[in-house]
Amino acid sequence: MAERTKRDKKSDARPGDIVLKAKQKRRTAEQIAQDNLKKAEQKAAEANAALEAHQAGVKRVSKKEAALRAEDDVARQTFARPDLVTAELKRSMVEKEKHHLRAL
């Protein structure tokens, strides 16, 4: 007859070890404070980056608005007297028309 298989003697010597080894260790107060500090720094950095991006967008739009305002002022001044339109303004108007035609 075949010999009966036996269990390892250590397999049931400490059954609680399985539970104890599987437990997740808790963080200390110092680790929690460090994690909270990192999160706060990251949040501040993201807010700062968002603010800088917004300000850059505002500056870009204000430059475009200023250029359009200047063109409107020149066009308003020369509307009644087309002979006063400068060559540069004519060139810029032609460039704009070409650009708009290309976009279509």
mmCIF file of C-alpha atoms in Angstrom:
data_model
loop_
_atom_site.group_PDB
_atom_site.id
_atom_site.type_symbol
_atom_site.label_atom_id
_atom_site.label_comp_id
_atom_site.label_asym_id
_atom_site.label_seq_id
_atom_site.Cartn_x
_atom_site.Cartn_y
_atom_site.Cartn_z
ATOM 1 C CA MET A 1 0.000 0.000 0.000
ATOM 2 C CA ALA A 2 1.124 3.566 -0.775
ATOM 3 C CA GLU A 3 2.293 5.645 2.054
ATOM 4 C CA ARG A 4 -0.124 8.326 3.101
ATOM 5 C CA THR A 5 0.980 11.924 2.367
ATOM 6 C CA LYS A 6 1.595 14.075 5.373
ATOM 7 C CA ARG A 7 1.252 17.788 5.779
ATOM 8 C CA ASP A 8 4.281 19.871 6.523
ATOM 9 C CA LYS A 9 4.679 20.260 10.256
ATOM 10 C CA LYS A 10 5.132 24.042 10.014
ATOM 11 C CA SER A 11 2.029 24.632 7.932
ATOM 12 C CA ASP A 12 -0.289 24.873 10.889
ATOM 13 C CA ALA A 13 2.174 25.858 13.569
ATOM 14 C CA ARG A 14 1.421 29.585 13.257
ATOM 15 C CA PRO A 15 -1.818 30.100 11.330
ATOM 16 C CA GLY A 16 -2.080 33.752 12.409
ATOM 17 C CA ASP A 17 1.109 34.619 10.513
ATOM 18 C CA ILE A 18 -0.833 34.579 7.268
ATOM 19 C CA VAL A 19 -3.172 37.266 8.579
ATOM 20 C CA LEU A 20 -0.423 39.327 10.183
ATOM 21 C CA LYS A 21 1.763 39.324 7.084
ATOM 22 C CA ALA A 22 -1.167 40.337 4.880
ATOM 23 C CA LYS A 23 -2.031 43.384 6.990
ATOM 24 C CA GLN A 24 -1.332 46.750 5.471
ATOM 25 C CA LYS A 25 0.894 48.860 7.659
ATOM 26 C CA ARG A 26 -0.505 52.213 8.690
ATOM 27 C CA ARG A 27 1.243 55.448 7.876
ATOM 28 C CA THR A 28 2.802 57.448 10.649
ATOM 29 C CA ALA A 29 1.788 61.018 11.435
ATOM 30 C CA GLU A 30 5.045 62.238 9.880
ATOM 31 C CA GLN A 31 4.335 60.391 6.639
ATOM 32 C CA ILE A 32 0.827 61.827 6.522
ATOM 33 C CA ALA A 33 2.177 65.343 7.123
ATOM 34 C CA GLN A 34 4.771 64.898 4.361
ATOM 35 C CA ASP A 35 2.138 63.612 1.948
ATOM 36 C CA ASN A 36 -0.178 66.521 2.767
ATOM 37 C CA LEU A 37 2.690 68.984 2.259
ATOM 38 C CA LYS A 38 3.534 67.453 -1.131
ATOM 39 C CA LYS A 39 -0.118 67.629 -2.179
ATOM 40 C CA ALA A 40 -0.355 71.277 -1.118
ATOM 41 C CA GLU A 41 2.840 72.170 -3.002
ATOM 42 C CA GLN A 42 1.619 70.364 -6.106
ATOM 43 C CA LYS A 43 -1.756 72.097 -5.919
ATOM 44 C CA ALA A 44 -0.075 75.505 -5.545
ATOM 45 C CA ALA A 45 2.225 74.785 -8.493
ATOM 46 C CA GLU A 46 -0.733 73.771 -10.672
ATOM 47 C CA ALA A 47 -2.651 76.894 -9.674
ATOM 48 C CA ASN A 48 0.385 79.054 -10.438
ATOM 49 C CA ALA A 49 0.828 77.404 -13.844
ATOM 50 C CA ALA A 50 -2.856 77.914 -14.650
ATOM 51 C CA LEU A 51 -2.644 81.577 -13.637
ATOM 52 C CA GLU A 52 0.451 82.136 -15.794
ATOM 53 C CA ALA A 53 -1.223 80.455 -18.770
ATOM 54 C CA HIS A 54 -4.300 82.639 -18.298
ATOM 55 C CA GLN A 55 -2.206 85.805 -18.081
ATOM 56 C CA ALA A 56 -0.278 84.825 -21.212
ATOM 57 C CA GLY A 57 -3.566 84.347 -23.042
ATOM 58 C CA VAL A 58 -4.835 87.719 -21.863
ATOM 59 C CA LYS A 59 -1.639 89.408 -23.057
ATOM 60 C CA ARG A 60 -1.843 87.683 -26.439
ATOM 61 C CA VAL A 61 -5.462 88.750 -26.921
ATOM 62 C CA SER A 62 -4.758 92.309 -25.771
ATOM 63 C CA LYS A 63 -1.936 92.617 -28.322
ATOM 64 C CA LYS A 64 -4.268 91.476 -31.087
ATOM 65 C CA GLU A 65 -6.970 93.871 -29.909
ATOM 66 C CA ALA A 66 -4.487 96.751 -29.822
ATOM 67 C CA ALA A 67 -3.379 95.980 -33.375
ATOM 68 C CA LEU A 68 -6.983 95.858 -34.563
ATOM 69 C CA ARG A 69 -7.764 99.085 -32.721
ATOM 70 C CA ALA A 70 -4.794 100.804 -34.388
ATOM 71 C CA GLU A 71 -5.925 99.603 -37.803
ATOM 72 C CA ASP A 72 -9.437 100.821 -37.112
ATOM 73 C CA ASP A 73 -8.111 104.230 -36.062
ATOM 74 C CA VAL A 74 -6.101 104.551 -39.267
ATOM 75 C CA ALA A 75 -9.034 103.377 -41.361
ATOM 76 C CA ARG A 76 -11.367 105.824 -39.594
ATOM 77 C CA GLN A 77 -8.966 108.708 -40.189
ATOM 78 C CA THR A 78 -8.457 107.879 -43.848
ATOM 79 C CA PHE A 79 -12.034 106.886 -44.648
ATOM 80 C CA ALA A 80 -13.012 110.319 -45.918
ATOM 81 C CA ARG A 81 -9.670 110.881 -47.652
ATOM 82 C CA PRO A 82 -8.479 107.701 -49.397
ATOM 83 C CA ASP A 83 -5.442 109.582 -50.688
ATOM 84 C CA LEU A 84 -4.071 109.624 -47.115
ATOM 85 C CA VAL A 85 -3.941 105.838 -46.870
ATOM 86 C CA THR A 86 -0.331 104.869 -46.454
ATOM 87 C CA ALA A 87 1.390 102.248 -48.533
ATOM 88 C CA GLU A 88 1.931 100.129 -45.443
ATOM 89 C CA LEU A 89 -1.763 100.075 -44.660
ATOM 90 C CA LYS A 90 -2.515 99.118 -48.253
ATOM 91 C CA ARG A 91 0.034 96.314 -48.011
ATOM 92 C CA SER A 92 -1.431 95.041 -44.760
ATOM 93 C CA MET A 93 -4.935 95.122 -46.220
ATOM 94 C CA VAL A 94 -3.781 93.138 -49.264
ATOM 95 C CA GLU A 95 -2.044 90.611 -46.996
ATOM 96 C CA LYS A 96 -5.207 90.203 -44.939
ATOM 97 C CA GLU A 97 -7.297 89.652 -48.052
ATOM 98 C CA LYS A 98 -4.837 87.032 -49.297
ATOM 99 C CA HIS A 99 -4.877 85.323 -45.921
ATOM 100 C CA HIS A 100 -8.673 85.262 -45.820
ATOM 101 C CA LEU A 101 -8.845 83.885 -49.360
ATOM 102 C CA ARG A 102 -6.372 81.115 -48.454
ATOM 103 C CA ALA A 103 -8.446 80.222 -45.408
ATOM 104 C CA LEU A 104 -11.502 79.699 -47.585
#
